Amino acid sequence: MHVTHDPAALPAPTIGFDDFLAVDIRVGTIVEALPFPEARKPAFKLVIDFGAVIGLRKSSAQITEHYTLADLPGRQVAAVVNFPPRQIGKFLSEVLTLGFPDADGKVVLVTPTAGVPNGGRLF
């Protein structure tokens, strides 16, 4: 499956509700943000707290255009927690932190508008 970041792209094909339920999207709070200078594209290393059941997970996120390392701790974000881990250089990214492209294609994080408990599942 090819994923495009083109905001003008056509919608994906229709899927069943069970397909949606197979993607486990949870909310977590960033507890640590670190530089990732060895990444091919500018990115940060994040440690995200998804609550007692899922715990802490690591993610590589290409979010350097809109965020600084100091902006990120304490921010809640949405992430897919049931993809297999992905090796990015020497870093193992365990979750996919979600965002939308701005008008220039730079990532803006998906964040709840009010605080919610870590580990809550998107529905």
mmCIF file of C-alpha atoms in Angstrom:
data_model
loop_
_atom_site.group_PDB
_atom_site.id
_atom_site.type_symbol
_atom_site.label_atom_id
_atom_site.label_comp_id
_atom_site.label_asym_id
_atom_site.label_seq_id
_atom_site.Cartn_x
_atom_site.Cartn_y
_atom_site.Cartn_z
ATOM 1 C CA MET A 1 0.000 0.000 0.000
ATOM 2 C CA HIS A 2 1.416 3.373 -1.012
ATOM 3 C CA VAL A 3 0.895 6.268 1.383
ATOM 4 C CA THR A 4 1.034 9.779 -0.009
ATOM 5 C CA HIS A 5 1.499 13.031 1.857
ATOM 6 C CA ASP A 6 -0.163 15.022 -0.931
ATOM 7 C CA PRO A 7 -3.048 16.951 0.693
ATOM 8 C CA ALA A 8 -4.859 17.027 -2.664
ATOM 9 C CA ALA A 9 -4.704 13.232 -3.064
ATOM 10 C CA LEU A 10 -7.947 11.365 -3.611
ATOM 11 C CA PRO A 11 -9.491 9.591 -0.609
ATOM 12 C CA ALA A 12 -8.339 6.034 0.064
ATOM 13 C CA PRO A 13 -10.613 3.166 -0.998
ATOM 14 C CA THR A 14 -13.596 2.376 1.237
ATOM 15 C CA ILE A 15 -12.813 -0.061 4.052
ATOM 16 C CA GLY A 16 -14.931 -1.973 6.528
ATOM 17 C CA PHE A 17 -15.311 -0.836 10.135
ATOM 18 C CA ASP A 18 -13.330 -3.890 11.288
ATOM 19 C CA ASP A 19 -10.374 -2.623 9.216
ATOM 20 C CA PHE A 20 -10.512 0.673 11.135
ATOM 21 C CA LEU A 21 -10.675 -1.193 14.448
ATOM 22 C CA ALA A 22 -7.523 -3.122 13.503
ATOM 23 C CA VAL A 23 -5.506 0.113 13.690
ATOM 24 C CA ASP A 24 -4.903 0.830 17.383
ATOM 25 C CA ILE A 25 -4.584 4.626 17.740
ATOM 26 C CA ARG A 26 -3.910 5.797 21.295
ATOM 27 C CA VAL A 27 -3.172 9.055 23.059
ATOM 28 C CA GLY A 28 0.017 9.519 25.030
ATOM 29 C CA THR A 29 2.052 12.273 26.627
ATOM 30 C CA ILE A 30 5.548 13.052 25.400
ATOM 31 C CA VAL A 31 7.864 12.693 28.379
ATOM 32 C CA GLU A 32 11.169 13.165 26.561
ATOM 33 C CA ALA A 33 12.260 14.700 23.257
ATOM 34 C CA LEU A 34 15.809 14.254 21.997
ATOM 35 C CA PRO A 35 17.724 15.349 18.912
ATOM 36 C CA PHE A 36 18.132 12.791 16.122
ATOM 37 C CA PRO A 37 21.020 14.207 14.062
ATOM 38 C CA GLU A 38 21.774 10.881 12.337
ATOM 39 C CA ALA A 39 18.296 10.708 10.733
ATOM 40 C CA ARG A 40 18.235 11.164 6.942
ATOM 41 C CA LYS A 41 15.436 13.739 7.228
ATOM 42 C CA PRO A 42 15.284 16.166 10.181
ATOM 43 C CA ALA A 43 13.539 14.403 13.072
ATOM 44 C CA PHE A 44 13.325 14.108 16.843
ATOM 45 C CA LYS A 45 13.387 11.018 19.048
ATOM 46 C CA LEU A 46 10.345 10.957 21.339
ATOM 47 C CA VAL A 47 9.531 8.919 24.427
ATOM 48 C CA ILE A 48 5.753 8.811 24.868
ATOM 49 C CA ASP A 49 3.822 7.616 27.933
ATOM 50 C CA PHE A 50 0.727 5.615 26.927
ATOM 51 C CA GLY A 51 -0.350 4.782 30.479
ATOM 52 C CA ALA A 52 -0.101 1.700 32.672
ATOM 53 C CA VAL A 53 -1.153 -0.931 30.106
ATOM 54 C CA ILE A 54 1.025 0.097 27.133
ATOM 55 C CA GLY A 55 3.723 2.022 28.999
ATOM 56 C CA LEU A 56 6.527 4.070 27.485
ATOM 57 C CA ARG A 57 7.176 3.764 23.753
ATOM 58 C CA LYS A 58 9.734 5.419 21.467
ATOM 59 C CA SER A 59 9.011 7.182 18.199
ATOM 60 C CA SER A 60 10.966 9.005 15.522
ATOM 61 C CA ALA A 61 9.000 12.019 14.293
ATOM 62 C CA GLN A 62 9.763 14.441 11.445
ATOM 63 C CA ILE A 63 8.305 17.421 13.298
ATOM 64 C CA THR A 64 11.264 19.809 13.420
ATOM 65 C CA GLU A 65 9.595 22.562 11.369
ATOM 66 C CA HIS A 66 6.830 23.427 13.857
ATOM 67 C CA TYR A 67 8.253 22.195 17.182
ATOM 68 C CA THR A 68 11.396 22.549 19.254
ATOM 69 C CA LEU A 69 12.708 19.983 21.729
ATOM 70 C CA ALA A 70 11.572 22.270 24.564
ATOM 71 C CA ASP A 71 7.984 22.471 23.144
ATOM 72 C CA LEU A 72 7.331 18.742 23.229
ATOM 73 C CA PRO A 73 7.499 17.329 26.778
ATOM 74 C CA GLY A 74 4.020 17.406 28.322
ATOM 75 C CA ARG A 75 2.246 17.561 24.940
ATOM 76 C CA GLN A 76 -0.328 14.859 24.253
ATOM 77 C CA VAL A 77 -0.204 13.202 20.831
ATOM 78 C CA ALA A 78 -1.969 10.444 18.913
ATOM 79 C CA ALA A 79 -0.016 7.429 17.685
ATOM 80 C CA VAL A 80 -0.548 4.022 16.116
ATOM 81 C CA VAL A 81 0.687 1.578 18.748
ATOM 82 C CA ASN A 82 0.206 -1.761 16.953
ATOM 83 C CA PHE A 83 2.491 -1.446 13.922
ATOM 84 C CA PRO A 84 5.669 -3.535 14.117
ATOM 85 C CA PRO A 85 8.716 -1.580 15.365
ATOM 86 C CA ARG A 86 10.711 0.113 12.609
ATOM 87 C CA GLN A 87 14.480 0.430 12.643
ATOM 88 C CA ILE A 88 15.553 3.956 11.684
ATOM 89 C CA GLY A 89 19.344 3.987 11.676
ATOM 90 C CA LYS A 90 20.391 2.903 15.167
ATOM 91 C CA PHE A 91 17.009 3.920 16.639
ATOM 92 C CA LEU A 92 14.041 1.539 16.994
ATOM 93 C CA SER A 93 10.770 3.449 16.509
ATOM 94 C CA GLU A 94 7.997 1.554 18.302
ATOM 95 C CA VAL A 95 4.953 3.687 17.443
ATOM 96 C CA LEU A 96 3.878 5.947 14.572
ATOM 97 C CA THR A 97 3.202 9.457 15.882
ATOM 98 C CA LEU A 98 0.408 10.995 13.801
ATOM 99 C CA GLY A 99 0.205 14.379 12.127
ATOM 100 C CA PHE A 100 -1.288 16.277 9.229
ATOM 101 C CA PRO A 101 0.632 18.243 6.572
ATOM 102 C CA ASP A 102 0.379 22.013 6.674
ATOM 103 C CA ALA A 103 0.138 23.991 3.417
ATOM 104 C CA ASP A 104 3.882 23.399 2.841
ATOM 105 C CA GLY A 105 3.758 19.679 3.685
ATOM 106 C CA LYS A 106 5.363 20.100 7.131
ATOM 107 C CA VAL A 107 3.946 17.924 9.918
ATOM 108 C CA VAL A 108 1.500 19.308 12.497
ATOM 109 C CA LEU A 109 0.874 16.847 15.342
ATOM 110 C CA VAL A 110 -2.557 15.367 16.061
ATOM 111 C CA THR A 111 -3.352 16.493 19.602
ATOM 112 C CA PRO A 112 -6.555 16.348 21.686
ATOM 113 C CA THR A 113 -8.085 19.771 22.365
ATOM 114 C CA ALA A 114 -8.432 18.919 26.077
ATOM 115 C CA GLY A 115 -6.370 16.681 28.331
ATOM 116 C CA VAL A 116 -7.415 13.023 28.276
ATOM 117 C CA PRO A 117 -6.048 9.963 30.123
ATOM 118 C CA ASN A 118 -2.933 8.431 28.546
ATOM 119 C CA GLY A 119 -3.685 5.214 26.691
ATOM 120 C CA GLY A 120 -7.185 6.216 25.577
ATOM 121 C CA ARG A 121 -8.112 4.677 22.234
ATOM 122 C CA LEU A 122 -9.391 6.700 19.288
ATOM 123 C CA PHE A 123 -12.934 5.816 18.205
#
